[in-house]
Amino acid sequence: MKKQLLDILACPKCRGLLSYEGTYTGDRLQDGLLTCSGCDIQYQVLDQIGILVDQGLSANEFQWEVDVSELNDFDAVQSAYDEAVAADVLVARAKLLQHIIDRVSTRPGQLLDMATGMGMLFREVAAGVAAIASPVRPECLATDVDSSVLRGTQRKTADAGNGSVASFVSMDSCHLALQDEVIDTVISLEGFANIPDGPGAMAQAARVLRPGGLVIFSTLLLKEDSPSFQLAADHGHNGLISESRVQEALTSAGLEITERQDFVSGQWAGCPYDLLPLEGDWFAHAVFTASKPE
């Protein structure tokens, strides 16, 4: 993580400012401790990844069942998933990714990817930003509550030659370790639908956004009378998984929708790696853009 992030990070528990003691590699924090000025809690920095997660606050958050910190395992998981998904969904995913990249890669300021996971979106954004010759380009920050998957994404980003534009900090999307109004653009690929408290995470995105900032995110949409939606509700993941729920969460967070685009919809063909949707149920993958009023 870049040293300049110390200007915008905060303790996830009390939002106190953080100081660092440890080693550096160039302009990056390498290995050491971040100490909160408000509650004296310390957080580790390990191999350039800050671990800003409070175990008490984040005890019930999603953790990956497989370790994808190593590149061979990372690639194997990604390949297996791609082979199991229908061809039209893969084509739509590529278009969806490009849609987001086109809108964010030239926006200056600080870009935050929430619930980065394996970085399918973040790695493409980092590649697009790295290709820009102009100094007016975003600083890219990837975050995930699970530091293991973030480590794999860090290594994959560096392996592609784009590590210079990226920082990685493990944090809970419902308890972002960031100060108020320090982010210019928030992105997420299906992240808000996979967070148990999706609306709470959206409220956090609005909190850290500067006035005039944008949230651009993709999400799975289901019909609220479907078995898939009921299953999502049973698992506590129905907060942003229908059109009305997305609108409600954005409005509650004080954000205004400026654009929506669907990239694929129809009956889900099934995938053994996905809990949702259920095979045969209607689904859509959509991208929403919302702004924080000036």
PDB file of C-alpha atoms in Angstrom:
ATOM      1  CA  MET A   1       0.000   0.000   0.000  1.00  0.00           C
ATOM      2  CA  LYS A   2       1.231   3.455  -0.874  1.00  0.00           C
ATOM      3  CA  LYS A   3       2.408   5.780   1.894  1.00  0.00           C
ATOM      4  CA  GLN A   4      -0.031   8.481   0.790  1.00  0.00           C
ATOM      5  CA  LEU A   5      -2.948   6.299   1.904  1.00  0.00           C
ATOM      6  CA  LEU A   6      -2.109   7.219   5.492  1.00  0.00           C
ATOM      7  CA  ASP A   7      -3.751  10.571   4.728  1.00  0.00           C
ATOM      8  CA  ILE A   8      -7.156   8.937   4.152  1.00  0.00           C
ATOM      9  CA  LEU A   9      -7.170   5.727   6.231  1.00  0.00           C
ATOM     10  CA  ALA A  10      -8.884   5.473   9.613  1.00  0.00           C
ATOM     11  CA  CYS A  11      -9.394   2.942  12.369  1.00  0.00           C
ATOM     12  CA  PRO A  12     -12.425   0.772  11.451  1.00  0.00           C
ATOM     13  CA  LYS A  13     -13.584   0.771  15.085  1.00  0.00           C
ATOM     14  CA  CYS A  14     -13.384   4.454  16.096  1.00  0.00           C
ATOM     15  CA  ARG A  15     -12.251   6.170  12.846  1.00  0.00           C
ATOM     16  CA  GLY A  16      -9.222   7.596  14.576  1.00  0.00           C
ATOM     17  CA  LEU A  17      -6.216   8.579  12.484  1.00  0.00           C
ATOM     18  CA  LEU A  18      -3.453   6.024  11.986  1.00  0.00           C
ATOM     19  CA  SER A  19       0.323   6.268  12.327  1.00  0.00           C
ATOM     20  CA  TYR A  20       2.790   3.762  10.910  1.00  0.00           C
ATOM     21  CA  GLU A  21       5.946   2.229  12.307  1.00  0.00           C
ATOM     22  CA  GLY A  22       7.776  -0.275  10.161  1.00  0.00           C
ATOM     23  CA  THR A  23       9.709  -0.772   6.939  1.00  0.00           C
ATOM     24  CA  TYR A  24       9.183   0.786   3.523  1.00  0.00           C
ATOM     25  CA  THR A  25       9.828  -0.302  -0.052  1.00  0.00           C
ATOM     26  CA  GLY A  26      10.094   2.893  -2.056  1.00  0.00           C
ATOM     27  CA  ASP A  27       6.876   4.825  -1.470  1.00  0.00           C
ATOM     28  CA  ARG A  28       5.080   1.804   0.005  1.00  0.00           C
ATOM     29  CA  LEU A  29       4.518   0.518   3.509  1.00  0.00           C
ATOM     30  CA  GLN A  30       6.149  -2.918   3.559  1.00  0.00           C
ATOM     31  CA  ASP A  31       5.854  -4.603   6.982  1.00  0.00           C
ATOM     32  CA  GLY A  32       4.936  -2.990  10.286  1.00  0.00           C
ATOM     33  CA  LEU A  33       2.143  -1.729  12.505  1.00  0.00           C
ATOM     34  CA  LEU A  34      -0.566   0.897  12.116  1.00  0.00           C
ATOM     35  CA  THR A  35      -1.605   2.421  15.441  1.00  0.00           C
ATOM     36  CA  CYS A  36      -4.888   4.253  16.018  1.00  0.00           C
ATOM     37  CA  SER A  37      -4.556   7.662  17.666  1.00  0.00           C
ATOM     38  CA  GLY A  38      -8.025   7.324  19.181  1.00  0.00           C
ATOM     39  CA  CYS A  39      -8.198   3.847  20.737  1.00  0.00           C
ATOM     40  CA  ASP A  40      -4.575   2.640  20.457  1.00  0.00           C
ATOM     41  CA  ILE A  41      -5.581  -0.522  18.552  1.00  0.00           C
ATOM     42  CA  GLN A  42      -2.806  -1.763  16.282  1.00  0.00           C
ATOM     43  CA  TYR A  43      -3.214  -3.279  12.828  1.00  0.00           C
ATOM     44  CA  GLN A  44      -0.613  -5.167  10.844  1.00  0.00           C
ATOM     45  CA  VAL A  45       0.891  -4.363   7.458  1.00  0.00           C
ATOM     46  CA  LEU A  46       2.161  -7.585   5.892  1.00  0.00           C
ATOM     47  CA  ASP A  47       4.026  -7.553   2.572  1.00  0.00           C
ATOM     48  CA  GLN A  48       2.417  -4.230   1.568  1.00  0.00           C
ATOM     49  CA  ILE A  49      -1.147  -5.215   2.530  1.00  0.00           C
ATOM     50  CA  GLY A  50      -2.723  -3.389   5.453  1.00  0.00           C
ATOM     51  CA  ILE A  51      -4.992  -5.613   7.577  1.00  0.00           C
ATOM     52  CA  LEU A  52      -7.511  -3.059   8.861  1.00  0.00           C
ATOM     53  CA  VAL A  53     -10.186  -5.457  10.057  1.00  0.00           C
ATOM     54  CA  ASP A  54     -11.611  -5.478  13.582  1.00  0.00           C
ATOM     55  CA  GLN A  55     -12.432  -9.124  14.346  1.00  0.00           C
ATOM     56  CA  GLY A  56     -15.281  -8.185  16.658  1.00  0.00           C
ATOM     57  CA  LEU A  57     -17.025  -5.966  14.114  1.00  0.00           C
ATOM     58  CA  SER A  58     -16.444  -8.348  11.204  1.00  0.00           C
ATOM     59  CA  ALA A  59     -16.922 -11.759  12.829  1.00  0.00           C
ATOM     60  CA  ASN A  60     -19.851 -12.705  10.578  1.00  0.00           C
ATOM     61  CA  GLU A  61     -18.477 -11.430   7.269  1.00  0.00           C
ATOM     62  CA  PHE A  62     -17.828 -13.690   4.273  1.00  0.00           C
ATOM     63  CA  GLN A  63     -14.572 -15.632   4.164  1.00  0.00           C
ATOM     64  CA  TRP A  64     -13.333 -17.617   1.168  1.00  0.00           C
ATOM     65  CA  GLU A  65     -13.429 -21.387   1.649  1.00  0.00           C
ATOM     66  CA  VAL A  66     -10.357 -21.891  -0.544  1.00  0.00           C
ATOM     67  CA  ASP A  67      -6.957 -20.219  -0.295  1.00  0.00           C
ATOM     68  CA  VAL A  68      -6.304 -18.324  -3.524  1.00  0.00           C
ATOM     69  CA  SER A  69      -3.300 -16.363  -2.302  1.00  0.00           C
ATOM     70  CA  GLU A  70      -0.965 -18.330  -4.619  1.00  0.00           C
ATOM     71  CA  LEU A  71      -1.142 -17.692  -8.366  1.00  0.00           C
ATOM     72  CA  ASN A  72      -1.480 -21.338  -9.426  1.00  0.00           C
ATOM     73  CA  ASP A  73      -4.479 -21.832  -7.130  1.00  0.00           C
ATOM     74  CA  PHE A  74      -5.876 -18.434  -8.131  1.00  0.00           C
ATOM     75  CA  ASP A  75      -5.763 -19.298 -11.844  1.00  0.00           C
ATOM     76  CA  ALA A  76      -7.218 -22.770 -11.291  1.00  0.00           C
ATOM     77  CA  VAL A  77     -10.251 -21.399  -9.447  1.00  0.00           C
ATOM     78  CA  GLN A  78     -10.843 -18.714 -12.094  1.00  0.00           C
ATOM     79  CA  SER A  79     -10.539 -21.193 -14.985  1.00  0.00           C
ATOM     80  CA  ALA A  80     -12.902 -23.703 -13.373  1.00  0.00           C
ATOM     81  CA  TYR A  81     -15.528 -21.008 -12.856  1.00  0.00           C
ATOM     82  CA  ASP A  82     -15.247 -19.652 -16.400  1.00  0.00           C
ATOM     83  CA  GLU A  83     -15.677 -23.144 -17.838  1.00  0.00           C
ATOM     84  CA  ALA A  84     -18.863 -23.673 -15.810  1.00  0.00           C
ATOM     85  CA  VAL A  85     -20.611 -20.427 -16.814  1.00  0.00           C
ATOM     86  CA  ALA A  86     -22.756 -20.121 -19.946  1.00  0.00           C
ATOM     87  CA  ALA A  87     -21.093 -18.528 -22.969  1.00  0.00           C
ATOM     88  CA  ASP A  88     -23.572 -15.636 -23.177  1.00  0.00           C
ATOM     89  CA  VAL A  89     -22.842 -14.732 -19.557  1.00  0.00           C
ATOM     90  CA  LEU A  90     -19.091 -14.663 -20.249  1.00  0.00           C
ATOM     91  CA  VAL A  91     -19.620 -12.392 -23.267  1.00  0.00           C
ATOM     92  CA  ALA A  92     -21.878 -10.110 -21.240  1.00  0.00           C
ATOM     93  CA  ARG A  93     -19.330 -10.022 -18.414  1.00  0.00           C
ATOM     94  CA  ALA A  94     -16.629  -8.783 -20.779  1.00  0.00           C
ATOM     95  CA  LYS A  95     -18.918  -5.997 -22.019  1.00  0.00           C
ATOM     96  CA  LEU A  96     -19.941  -5.139 -18.465  1.00  0.00           C
ATOM     97  CA  LEU A  97     -16.329  -4.859 -17.357  1.00  0.00           C
ATOM     98  CA  GLN A  98     -15.470  -2.619 -20.286  1.00  0.00           C
ATOM     99  CA  HIS A  99     -18.488  -0.425 -19.538  1.00  0.00           C
ATOM    100  CA  ILE A 100     -17.191   0.253 -16.021  1.00  0.00           C
ATOM    101  CA  ILE A 101     -13.555   0.631 -17.104  1.00  0.00           C
ATOM    102  CA  ASP A 102     -14.495   3.237 -19.721  1.00  0.00           C
ATOM    103  CA  ARG A 103     -16.218   5.319 -17.049  1.00  0.00           C
ATOM    104  CA  VAL A 104     -13.601   5.212 -14.316  1.00  0.00           C
ATOM    105  CA  SER A 105     -10.102   4.828 -15.790  1.00  0.00           C
ATOM    106  CA  THR A 106      -9.769   8.518 -16.671  1.00  0.00           C
ATOM    107  CA  ARG A 107     -11.493   9.923 -13.577  1.00  0.00           C
ATOM    108  CA  PRO A 108      -8.808  11.601 -11.440  1.00  0.00           C
ATOM    109  CA  GLY A 109      -8.575  11.202  -7.688  1.00  0.00           C
ATOM    110  CA  GLN A 110      -8.896   8.189  -5.411  1.00  0.00           C
ATOM    111  CA  LEU A 111     -10.700   5.103  -6.684  1.00  0.00           C
ATOM    112  CA  LEU A 112     -11.975   2.474  -4.234  1.00  0.00           C
ATOM    113  CA  ASP A 113     -12.962  -1.058  -5.211  1.00  0.00           C
ATOM    114  CA  MET A 114     -15.203  -2.578  -2.533  1.00  0.00           C
ATOM    115  CA  ALA A 115     -15.341  -6.356  -1.956  1.00  0.00           C
ATOM    116  CA  THR A 116     -12.623  -6.860  -4.570  1.00  0.00           C
ATOM    117  CA  GLY A 117     -12.478 -10.653  -4.234  1.00  0.00           C
ATOM    118  CA  MET A 118     -10.419 -12.176  -7.040  1.00  0.00           C
ATOM    119  CA  GLY A 119     -10.194  -8.769  -8.661  1.00  0.00           C
ATOM    120  CA  MET A 120     -11.921  -9.550 -11.936  1.00  0.00           C
ATOM    121  CA  LEU A 121     -12.884  -5.883 -12.196  1.00  0.00           C
ATOM    122  CA  PHE A 122     -10.027  -4.330 -10.255  1.00  0.00           C
ATOM    123  CA  ARG A 123      -7.299  -6.003 -12.314  1.00  0.00           C
ATOM    124  CA  GLU A 124      -8.858  -4.733 -15.539  1.00  0.00           C
ATOM    125  CA  VAL A 125      -9.234  -1.220 -14.120  1.00  0.00           C
ATOM    126  CA  ALA A 126      -5.594  -1.260 -12.961  1.00  0.00           C
ATOM    127  CA  ALA A 127      -4.517  -2.309 -16.456  1.00  0.00           C
ATOM    128  CA  GLY A 128      -6.524   0.516 -17.991  1.00  0.00           C
ATOM    129  CA  VAL A 129      -5.119   3.066 -15.567  1.00  0.00           C
ATOM    130  CA  ALA A 130      -1.543   1.829 -16.049  1.00  0.00           C
ATOM    131  CA  ALA A 131      -1.895   2.345 -19.801  1.00  0.00           C
ATOM    132  CA  ILE A 132      -2.726   6.040 -19.388  1.00  0.00           C
ATOM    133  CA  ALA A 133       0.306   8.245 -20.038  1.00  0.00           C
ATOM    134  CA  SER A 134      -1.216  11.323 -18.421  1.00  0.00           C
ATOM    135  CA  PRO A 135      -0.487  11.926 -14.714  1.00  0.00           C
ATOM    136  CA  VAL A 136      -4.199  12.714 -14.310  1.00  0.00           C
ATOM    137  CA  ARG A 137      -5.374   9.219 -13.488  1.00  0.00           C
ATOM    138  CA  PRO A 138      -6.932   7.600 -10.431  1.00  0.00           C
ATOM    139  CA  GLU A 139      -5.085   6.043  -7.523  1.00  0.00           C
ATOM    140  CA  CYS A 140      -6.496   2.512  -7.290  1.00  0.00           C
ATOM    141  CA  LEU A 141      -7.299   0.917  -3.920  1.00  0.00           C
ATOM    142  CA  ALA A 142      -8.537  -2.682  -3.699  1.00  0.00           C
ATOM    143  CA  THR A 143     -10.260  -3.835  -0.511  1.00  0.00           C
ATOM    144  CA  ASP A 144     -11.712  -7.078   0.822  1.00  0.00           C
ATOM    145  CA  VAL A 145     -12.476  -8.382   4.302  1.00  0.00           C
ATOM    146  CA  ASP A 146     -10.546 -11.584   3.447  1.00  0.00           C
ATOM    147  CA  SER A 147      -6.832 -10.806   3.174  1.00  0.00           C
ATOM    148  CA  SER A 148      -6.098 -14.196   1.569  1.00  0.00           C
ATOM    149  CA  VAL A 149      -8.046 -13.478  -1.624  1.00  0.00           C
ATOM    150  CA  LEU A 150      -6.663  -9.935  -1.620  1.00  0.00           C
ATOM    151  CA  ARG A 151      -3.137 -11.378  -1.566  1.00  0.00           C
ATOM    152  CA  GLY A 152      -3.893 -13.426  -4.676  1.00  0.00           C
ATOM    153  CA  THR A 153      -5.299 -10.356  -6.423  1.00  0.00           C
ATOM    154  CA  GLN A 154      -2.225  -8.345  -5.435  1.00  0.00           C
ATOM    155  CA  ARG A 155       0.084 -10.968  -6.923  1.00  0.00           C
ATOM    156  CA  LYS A 156      -2.022 -11.313 -10.069  1.00  0.00           C
ATOM    157  CA  THR A 157      -2.028  -7.530 -10.574  1.00  0.00           C
ATOM    158  CA  ALA A 158       1.749  -7.380 -10.161  1.00  0.00           C
ATOM    159  CA  ASP A 159       2.193 -10.393 -12.455  1.00  0.00           C
ATOM    160  CA  ALA A 160       0.389  -8.433 -15.185  1.00  0.00           C
ATOM    161  CA  GLY A 161       2.775  -5.503 -14.723  1.00  0.00           C
ATOM    162  CA  ASN A 162       0.186  -3.159 -13.189  1.00  0.00           C
ATOM    163  CA  GLY A 163       1.199  -3.204  -9.525  1.00  0.00           C
ATOM    164  CA  SER A 164       2.576   0.333  -9.636  1.00  0.00           C
ATOM    165  CA  VAL A 165      -0.924   1.882  -9.812  1.00  0.00           C
ATOM    166  CA  ALA A 166      -2.518  -0.314  -7.140  1.00  0.00           C
ATOM    167  CA  SER A 167      -2.711  -0.519  -3.349  1.00  0.00           C
ATOM    168  CA  PHE A 168      -4.327  -3.292  -1.299  1.00  0.00           C
ATOM    169  CA  VAL A 169      -5.888  -2.947   2.148  1.00  0.00           C
ATOM    170  CA  SER A 170      -8.013  -5.583   3.847  1.00  0.00           C
ATOM    171  CA  MET A 171     -11.135  -3.943   5.282  1.00  0.00           C
ATOM    172  CA  ASP A 172     -14.783  -4.742   5.874  1.00  0.00           C
ATOM    173  CA  SER A 173     -17.117  -2.984   3.423  1.00  0.00           C
ATOM    174  CA  CYS A 174     -19.594  -2.391   6.260  1.00  0.00           C
ATOM    175  CA  HIS A 175     -16.867  -0.812   8.409  1.00  0.00           C
ATOM    176  CA  LEU A 176     -14.630   0.932   5.898  1.00  0.00           C
ATOM    177  CA  ALA A 177     -11.282   1.941   7.373  1.00  0.00           C
ATOM    178  CA  LEU A 178     -11.454   5.318   5.662  1.00  0.00           C
ATOM    179  CA  GLN A 179     -12.107   8.893   6.701  1.00  0.00           C
ATOM    180  CA  ASP A 180     -15.225  10.748   5.535  1.00  0.00           C
ATOM    181  CA  GLU A 181     -15.359  12.179   1.987  1.00  0.00           C
ATOM    182  CA  VAL A 182     -11.907  11.070   0.779  1.00  0.00           C
ATOM    183  CA  ILE A 183     -12.881   8.937  -2.260  1.00  0.00           C
ATOM    184  CA  ASP A 184     -13.763  10.187  -5.748  1.00  0.00           C
ATOM    185  CA  THR A 185     -15.019   6.946  -7.305  1.00  0.00           C
ATOM    186  CA  VAL A 186     -16.325   3.704  -5.795  1.00  0.00           C
ATOM    187  CA  ILE A 187     -16.616   0.565  -7.903  1.00  0.00           C
ATOM    188  CA  SER A 188     -17.704  -2.997  -7.188  1.00  0.00           C
ATOM    189  CA  LEU A 189     -18.340  -6.133  -9.224  1.00  0.00           C
ATOM    190  CA  GLU A 190     -21.281  -7.967  -7.631  1.00  0.00           C
ATOM    191  CA  GLY A 191     -19.824  -7.006  -4.252  1.00  0.00           C
ATOM    192  CA  PHE A 192     -22.861  -5.302  -2.717  1.00  0.00           C
ATOM    193  CA  ALA A 193     -25.052  -8.341  -3.477  1.00  0.00           C
ATOM    194  CA  ASN A 194     -22.566 -10.665  -1.758  1.00  0.00           C
ATOM    195  CA  ILE A 195     -22.174  -8.609   1.419  1.00  0.00           C
ATOM    196  CA  PRO A 196     -24.609  -9.708   4.159  1.00  0.00           C
ATOM    197  CA  ASP A 197     -25.559  -6.067   4.845  1.00  0.00           C
ATOM    198  CA  GLY A 198     -25.490  -4.676   1.311  1.00  0.00           C
ATOM    199  CA  PRO A 199     -27.413  -1.481   2.175  1.00  0.00           C
ATOM    200  CA  GLY A 200     -25.017  -0.874   5.087  1.00  0.00           C
ATOM    201  CA  ALA A 201     -22.070  -1.208   2.716  1.00  0.00           C
ATOM    202  CA  MET A 202     -23.717   1.220   0.306  1.00  0.00           C
ATOM    203  CA  ALA A 203     -24.142   3.711   3.148  1.00  0.00           C
ATOM    204  CA  GLN A 204     -20.425   3.344   3.856  1.00  0.00           C
ATOM    205  CA  ALA A 205     -19.633   3.999   0.188  1.00  0.00           C
ATOM    206  CA  ALA A 206     -21.690   7.198   0.383  1.00  0.00           C
ATOM    207  CA  ARG A 207     -19.926   8.230   3.603  1.00  0.00           C
ATOM    208  CA  VAL A 208     -16.431   8.026   2.127  1.00  0.00           C
ATOM    209  CA  LEU A 209     -17.390   9.611  -1.215  1.00  0.00           C
ATOM    210  CA  ARG A 210     -16.631  13.253  -1.825  1.00  0.00           C
ATOM    211  CA  PRO A 211     -19.586  15.402  -2.972  1.00  0.00           C
ATOM    212  CA  GLY A 212     -19.910  14.891  -6.714  1.00  0.00           C
ATOM    213  CA  GLY A 213     -18.329  11.433  -6.465  1.00  0.00           C
ATOM    214  CA  LEU A 214     -19.677   8.368  -8.259  1.00  0.00           C
ATOM    215  CA  VAL A 215     -20.544   4.808  -7.284  1.00  0.00           C
ATOM    216  CA  ILE A 216     -20.459   2.454 -10.274  1.00  0.00           C
ATOM    217  CA  PHE A 217     -21.328  -1.142  -9.502  1.00  0.00           C
ATOM    218  CA  SER A 218     -22.689  -4.289 -11.064  1.00  0.00           C
ATOM    219  CA  THR A 219     -25.208  -6.474  -9.313  1.00  0.00           C
ATOM    220  CA  LEU A 220     -27.290  -9.572  -9.818  1.00  0.00           C
ATOM    221  CA  LEU A 221     -30.995  -8.778 -10.075  1.00  0.00           C
ATOM    222  CA  LEU A 222     -33.745 -11.274  -9.202  1.00  0.00           C
ATOM    223  CA  LYS A 223     -37.531 -11.161  -9.119  1.00  0.00           C
ATOM    224  CA  GLU A 224     -38.775 -10.764  -5.572  1.00  0.00           C
ATOM    225  CA  ASP A 225     -41.403 -13.506  -5.967  1.00  0.00           C
ATOM    226  CA  SER A 226     -38.838 -16.075  -7.149  1.00  0.00           C
ATOM    227  CA  PRO A 227     -37.329 -19.040  -5.270  1.00  0.00           C
ATOM    228  CA  SER A 228     -33.901 -17.489  -5.894  1.00  0.00           C
ATOM    229  CA  PHE A 229     -34.875 -14.305  -4.071  1.00  0.00           C
ATOM    230  CA  GLN A 230     -36.248 -16.312  -1.164  1.00  0.00           C
ATOM    231  CA  LEU A 231     -32.989 -18.263  -0.975  1.00  0.00           C
ATOM    232  CA  ALA A 232     -31.058 -14.988  -1.006  1.00  0.00           C
ATOM    233  CA  ALA A 233     -33.261 -13.725   1.834  1.00  0.00           C
ATOM    234  CA  ASP A 234     -32.685 -16.930   3.804  1.00  0.00           C
ATOM    235  CA  HIS A 235     -28.936 -16.294   3.593  1.00  0.00           C
ATOM    236  CA  GLY A 236     -29.290 -12.570   4.321  1.00  0.00           C
ATOM    237  CA  HIS A 237     -28.125 -11.459   0.875  1.00  0.00           C
ATOM    238  CA  ASN A 238     -31.285  -9.846  -0.495  1.00  0.00           C
ATOM    239  CA  GLY A 239     -30.462  -6.226   0.337  1.00  0.00           C
ATOM    240  CA  LEU A 240     -29.436  -5.181  -3.175  1.00  0.00           C
ATOM    241  CA  ILE A 241     -30.588  -8.038  -5.345  1.00  0.00           C
ATOM    242  CA  SER A 242     -33.714  -6.615  -6.959  1.00  0.00           C
ATOM    243  CA  GLU A 243     -34.400  -3.359  -8.785  1.00  0.00           C
ATOM    244  CA  SER A 244     -36.538  -1.939  -5.972  1.00  0.00           C
ATOM    245  CA  ARG A 245     -34.001  -2.945  -3.306  1.00  0.00           C
ATOM    246  CA  VAL A 246     -31.180  -1.235  -5.204  1.00  0.00           C
ATOM    247  CA  GLN A 247     -33.235   1.951  -5.517  1.00  0.00           C
ATOM    248  CA  GLU A 248     -34.154   1.842  -1.832  1.00  0.00           C
ATOM    249  CA  ALA A 249     -30.541   1.330  -0.702  1.00  0.00           C
ATOM    250  CA  LEU A 250     -29.206   4.134  -2.891  1.00  0.00           C
ATOM    251  CA  THR A 251     -31.910   6.566  -1.797  1.00  0.00           C
ATOM    252  CA  SER A 252     -31.341   5.711   1.858  1.00  0.00           C
ATOM    253  CA  ALA A 253     -27.603   6.343   1.392  1.00  0.00           C
ATOM    254  CA  GLY A 254     -28.291   9.760  -0.146  1.00  0.00           C
ATOM    255  CA  LEU A 255     -27.184   8.747  -3.653  1.00  0.00           C
ATOM    256  CA  GLU A 256     -28.957   9.440  -6.940  1.00  0.00           C
ATOM    257  CA  ILE A 257     -29.069   6.971  -9.851  1.00  0.00           C
ATOM    258  CA  THR A 258     -27.788   8.575 -13.053  1.00  0.00           C
ATOM    259  CA  GLU A 259     -27.553   5.494 -15.283  1.00  0.00           C
ATOM    260  CA  ARG A 260     -28.572   1.839 -15.420  1.00  0.00           C
ATOM    261  CA  GLN A 261     -27.668  -0.703 -18.085  1.00  0.00           C
ATOM    262  CA  ASP A 262     -28.498  -4.419 -18.255  1.00  0.00           C
ATOM    263  CA  PHE A 263     -25.935  -6.644 -19.973  1.00  0.00           C
ATOM    264  CA  VAL A 264     -27.625 -10.048 -19.877  1.00  0.00           C
ATOM    265  CA  SER A 265     -30.949 -11.364 -18.639  1.00  0.00           C
ATOM    266  CA  GLY A 266     -33.116 -14.440 -18.977  1.00  0.00           C
ATOM    267  CA  GLN A 267     -33.322 -17.868 -17.384  1.00  0.00           C
ATOM    268  CA  TRP A 268     -30.213 -18.906 -15.473  1.00  0.00           C
ATOM    269  CA  ALA A 269     -28.639 -22.029 -16.987  1.00  0.00           C
ATOM    270  CA  GLY A 270     -27.017 -23.032 -13.708  1.00  0.00           C
ATOM    271  CA  CYS A 271     -23.466 -23.048 -12.327  1.00  0.00           C
ATOM    272  CA  PRO A 272     -22.181 -25.433  -9.625  1.00  0.00           C
ATOM    273  CA  TYR A 273     -20.048 -22.670  -8.091  1.00  0.00           C
ATOM    274  CA  ASP A 274     -22.897 -20.199  -7.535  1.00  0.00           C
ATOM    275  CA  LEU A 275     -25.512 -20.356  -4.811  1.00  0.00           C
ATOM    276  CA  LEU A 276     -27.625 -17.921  -6.834  1.00  0.00           C
ATOM    277  CA  PRO A 277     -29.553 -17.783  -9.074  1.00  0.00           C
ATOM    278  CA  LEU A 278     -31.288 -21.161  -9.000  1.00  0.00           C
ATOM    279  CA  GLU A 279     -31.349 -22.920 -12.351  1.00  0.00           C
ATOM    280  CA  GLY A 280     -34.337 -21.806 -14.428  1.00  0.00           C
ATOM    281  CA  ASP A 281     -35.053 -18.597 -12.485  1.00  0.00           C
ATOM    282  CA  TRP A 282     -35.025 -15.187 -14.170  1.00  0.00           C
ATOM    283  CA  PHE A 283     -31.920 -13.091 -13.585  1.00  0.00           C
ATOM    284  CA  ALA A 284     -30.146 -10.008 -14.904  1.00  0.00           C
ATOM    285  CA  HIS A 285     -26.665  -8.598 -14.538  1.00  0.00           C
ATOM    286  CA  ALA A 286     -26.903  -4.806 -14.439  1.00  0.00           C
ATOM    287  CA  VAL A 287     -24.581  -1.866 -13.874  1.00  0.00           C
ATOM    288  CA  PHE A 288     -25.817   1.136 -11.909  1.00  0.00           C
ATOM    289  CA  THR A 289     -24.137   4.525 -11.717  1.00  0.00           C
ATOM    290  CA  ALA A 290     -25.107   6.798  -8.829  1.00  0.00           C
ATOM    291  CA  SER A 291     -23.783  10.176  -7.715  1.00  0.00           C
ATOM    292  CA  LYS A 292     -23.403  11.916  -4.381  1.00  0.00           C
ATOM    293  CA  PRO A 293     -24.991  15.378  -4.592  1.00  0.00           C
ATOM    294  CA  GLU A 294     -22.658  18.381  -4.433  1.00  0.00           C
TER     295      GLU A 294
END
